[in-house]
Coordinates of C-alpha atoms in Angstrom, one line a residue:
Chain A
D25 CA -10.7 -50.4 34.9
V26 CA -7.4 -49.7 36.5
K27 CA -6.6 -46.1 37.2
V28 CA -3.7 -44.0 38.3
T29 CA -4.5 -40.3 38.7
Q30 CA -2.2 -37.4 39.2
S31 CA -3.2 -34.2 40.9
S32 CA -2.4 -31.8 38.1
R33 CA -1.8 -32.0 34.3
Y34 CA 0.1 -28.7 34.2
L35 CA 1.9 -26.8 36.9
V36 CA 3.9 -23.6 36.9
K37 CA 6.1 -22.8 39.9
R38 CA 8.8 -20.4 40.8
T39 CA 12.4 -21.2 41.6
G40 CA 12.7 -22.0 45.3
E41 CA 9.1 -23.0 45.9
K42 CA 8.2 -26.3 47.6
V43 CA 6.2 -28.4 45.1
F44 CA 4.0 -31.3 45.8
L45 CA 3.0 -33.8 43.1
E46 CA 0.3 -36.2 44.1
C47 CA -0.5 -39.7 42.7
V48 CA -3.3 -42.0 43.6
Q49 CA -4.0 -45.5 42.4
D50 CA -7.2 -47.5 42.9
M51 CA -5.8 -51.0 42.2
D52 CA -4.5 -51.8 45.7
H53 CA -1.0 -52.1 44.2
E54 CA 2.0 -52.4 46.6
N55 CA 4.6 -50.8 44.3
M56 CA 4.5 -47.1 43.2
F57 CA 7.0 -45.2 41.2
W58 CA 7.9 -41.7 40.2
Y59 CA 9.7 -41.0 36.9
R60 CA 10.7 -37.9 35.0
Q61 CA 10.5 -37.9 31.3
D62 CA 12.8 -35.7 29.2
P63 CA 13.2 -35.7 25.4
G64 CA 16.0 -38.0 24.3
L65 CA 16.5 -39.4 27.8
G66 CA 13.3 -41.4 28.2
L67 CA 12.0 -42.3 31.6
R68 CA 14.4 -42.0 34.6
L69 CA 13.4 -43.3 38.0
I70 CA 13.4 -40.8 40.8
Y71 CA 12.0 -42.8 43.7
F72 CA 9.9 -45.9 44.3
S73 CA 8.0 -47.5 47.1
Y74 CA 7.1 -51.1 47.7
D75 CA 5.0 -50.6 50.8
V76 CA 3.4 -48.0 52.9
K77 CA 6.1 -45.8 54.6
M78 CA 8.8 -47.5 52.6
K79 CA 10.8 -45.7 49.9
E80 CA 13.9 -46.4 47.8
K81 CA 16.0 -44.1 45.8
G82 CA 16.0 -44.5 42.1
D83 CA 18.5 -43.3 39.6
I84 CA 18.1 -39.5 40.0
P85 CA 16.8 -38.8 43.6
E86 CA 18.8 -35.6 44.2
G87 CA 16.5 -32.6 44.8
Y88 CA 13.5 -34.8 45.4
S89 CA 11.8 -36.6 48.3
V90 CA 8.7 -38.8 48.6
S91 CA 6.0 -39.7 51.0
R92 CA 3.8 -42.7 51.2
E93 CA 1.5 -42.6 54.2
K94 CA -1.3 -44.6 52.6
K95 CA -1.1 -47.5 50.2
E96 CA -3.0 -45.8 47.4
R97 CA -1.1 -42.4 47.5
F98 CA 2.5 -41.6 46.7
S99 CA 3.7 -38.0 46.8
L100 CA 6.7 -36.5 45.1
I101 CA 8.2 -33.4 46.8
L102 CA 10.5 -30.9 45.3
E103 CA 12.0 -29.2 48.4
S104 CA 13.2 -26.1 46.5
A105 CA 12.3 -26.2 42.9
S106 CA 14.9 -25.3 40.3
T107 CA 14.7 -24.6 36.6
N108 CA 16.4 -27.9 35.8
Q109 CA 13.5 -29.7 37.3
T110 CA 11.2 -28.5 34.6
S111 CA 10.0 -31.8 33.1
M112 CA 7.1 -34.2 32.7
Y113 CA 6.6 -36.3 35.8
L114 CA 5.0 -39.7 35.5
C115 CA 3.6 -41.8 38.3
A116 CA 3.1 -45.6 38.0
S117 CA 2.0 -48.5 40.1
S118 CA 2.4 -52.3 39.9
L119 CA 1.5 -55.4 41.9
S120 CA 4.1 -57.1 44.1
P121 CA 3.6 -60.8 43.8
P122 CA 6.1 -62.5 41.4
G123 CA 5.3 -65.1 38.9
G124 CA 4.5 -63.6 35.6
A125 CA 5.1 -60.7 33.3
F126 CA 2.0 -58.9 34.5
S127 CA 3.4 -58.7 38.0
Y128 CA 6.0 -56.4 36.6
E129 CA 3.6 -54.4 34.4
Q130 CA 3.4 -50.8 35.5
Y131 CA 0.3 -48.7 35.1
F132 CA 0.9 -45.1 34.4
G133 CA -0.9 -41.9 35.2
P134 CA -1.3 -39.2 32.5
G135 CA 1.6 -37.2 33.8
T136 CA 2.2 -33.7 35.2
R137 CA 4.0 -31.2 33.1
L138 CA 5.9 -29.0 35.6
T139 CA 7.5 -25.7 34.5
V140 CA 9.8 -24.0 37.0
T141 CA 10.5 -20.3 36.1
Chain B
G8 CA 24.4 -52.9 33.4
E9 CA 20.9 -51.7 32.8
D10 CA 21.2 -49.9 29.5
V11 CA 18.4 -50.0 27.0
E12 CA 18.9 -48.2 23.7
Q13 CA 16.6 -47.2 20.9
S14 CA 16.7 -45.0 17.9
L15 CA 14.9 -41.7 18.6
F16 CA 12.8 -41.2 15.4
L17 CA 11.0 -43.3 12.8
S18 CA 8.9 -41.9 9.9
V19 CA 6.6 -44.4 8.1
R20 CA 4.0 -44.1 5.4
E21 CA 0.4 -45.1 6.3
G22 CA -0.2 -48.7 5.3
D23 CA 3.5 -49.7 5.5
S24 CA 5.1 -51.8 8.2
S25 CA 7.0 -50.1 11.0
V26 CA 9.9 -51.7 12.7
I27 CA 11.2 -50.3 16.0
N28 CA 14.5 -51.6 17.3
C29 CA 15.9 -51.9 20.8
T30 CA 19.1 -53.3 22.3
Y31 CA 19.6 -54.2 25.9
T32 CA 22.7 -55.2 27.8
D33 CA 21.6 -57.2 30.8
S34 CA 21.6 -60.9 30.0
S35 CA 19.6 -61.6 33.2
S36 CA 16.5 -59.8 31.8
T37 CA 13.4 -61.8 32.4
Y38 CA 10.7 -59.9 30.6
L39 CA 10.9 -57.3 27.8
Y40 CA 8.1 -54.9 27.3
W41 CA 6.9 -52.5 24.7
Y42 CA 4.9 -49.5 25.9
K43 CA 3.1 -46.8 23.8
Q44 CA 2.7 -43.2 24.8
E45 CA 0.2 -41.2 22.9
P46 CA 0.4 -37.4 22.9
G47 CA -0.5 -35.9 26.3
A48 CA -0.9 -39.3 27.9
G49 CA 0.9 -41.7 30.2
L50 CA 2.4 -45.0 29.0
Q51 CA 0.3 -48.0 28.1
L52 CA 1.6 -51.6 27.9
L53 CA 1.3 -52.8 24.3
T54 CA 2.9 -56.2 24.6
Y55 CA 5.6 -58.2 26.3
I56 CA 7.8 -61.2 25.7
F57 CA 9.4 -63.6 28.1
S58 CA 13.1 -64.1 27.6
N59 CA 12.9 -67.7 26.7
M60 CA 10.7 -66.9 23.7
D61 CA 12.0 -65.6 20.3
M62 CA 8.7 -64.4 18.8
K63 CA 5.3 -63.3 19.9
Q64 CA 2.5 -62.1 17.6
D65 CA -0.6 -60.2 18.7
Q66 CA -2.9 -58.9 15.9
R67 CA -0.8 -56.3 14.0
L68 CA 2.1 -56.5 16.5
T69 CA 5.0 -58.9 16.2
V70 CA 7.8 -58.9 18.7
L71 CA 11.1 -60.6 17.8
L72 CA 13.8 -61.3 20.4
N73 CA 17.4 -62.2 19.6
K74 CA 18.9 -63.1 22.9
K75 CA 22.4 -63.7 21.5
D76 CA 22.6 -60.2 20.2
K77 CA 20.4 -58.8 23.0
H78 CA 18.1 -57.2 20.3
L79 CA 14.4 -56.7 20.5
S80 CA 12.1 -55.4 17.8
L81 CA 8.5 -54.4 17.4
R82 CA 6.9 -54.7 14.0
I83 CA 3.6 -52.9 13.4
A84 CA 1.8 -54.2 10.3
D85 CA -0.4 -51.9 8.2
T86 CA 0.6 -48.8 10.2
Q87 CA -2.2 -46.3 10.8
T88 CA -2.3 -42.7 11.8
G89 CA -3.4 -43.8 15.3
D90 CA -0.1 -45.5 15.7
S91 CA 1.7 -42.2 15.8
A92 CA 3.2 -42.2 19.3
I93 CA 6.4 -42.7 21.3
Y94 CA 7.3 -46.3 21.8
F95 CA 9.4 -47.4 24.7
C96 CA 11.1 -50.8 25.3
A97 CA 11.7 -51.8 28.8
E98 CA 13.3 -54.7 30.7
S99 CA 12.9 -56.3 34.1
F100 CA 15.5 -58.4 35.8
A101 CA 15.3 -61.9 37.2
L102 CA 17.7 -61.2 40.0
S103 CA 15.8 -58.2 41.2
N104 CA 12.8 -58.3 43.5
D105 CA 12.1 -54.6 43.5
Y106 CA 10.0 -54.8 40.4
K107 CA 11.8 -52.0 38.7
L108 CA 11.7 -51.6 34.9
S109 CA 14.6 -50.0 32.9
F110 CA 13.3 -48.0 30.0
G111 CA 14.9 -46.9 26.7
A112 CA 14.8 -43.3 25.6
G113 CA 11.7 -43.9 23.4
T114 CA 11.2 -43.9 19.6
T115 CA 8.9 -41.3 18.2
V116 CA 6.9 -42.8 15.3
T117 CA 5.4 -40.4 12.8
V118 CA 2.9 -41.8 10.3
R119 CA 2.5 -39.8 7.1
A120 CA -0.3 -40.1 4.7

């Protein structure tokens, strides 16, 4: 049974704090993704990684950074949390090899609801 | 462009059919997906369709693809209360090898008794 876990379901942080969101997958997937989900805006890609120590900016990387030191773990870092980063954060992973729809299928974690006060 | 658009809300009576619509703009899309998000959970793949197909059926789910109009729909037959969720359509791109998906805003489906 495939599994993507996220370190916290709910998190409350203060403005200016450094925040770490952790994601772990047990499927040996090459690709990992961080999204934020906001009502009416759907999922927006923050960063993704297609290999260990590799990272690529998504559509909204400003204010965020990522780390991927091991294949199974992808961390999202808010360097200095702000109230406009209050959101639901979703991590996902997928296989790399091309050749079929399921190679693009992303498996999602349950999400972390972050509130910045 | 990588824009995927969906209506935001749908209310349906239990036992009726639900139809969720999606439009996309990139003609190079290879696969189109429907994901379901139940309250408090992450997204789960429901079904997908390859861009050279025009219909796919999987139990109560029917996906219709109109490539000319870039329109995708998901029909849920005999809608149940457990079908209440947010439904996202997503597309992936033949010319991209970074395995990204582009998601719509999601349609919140409410099933009423």
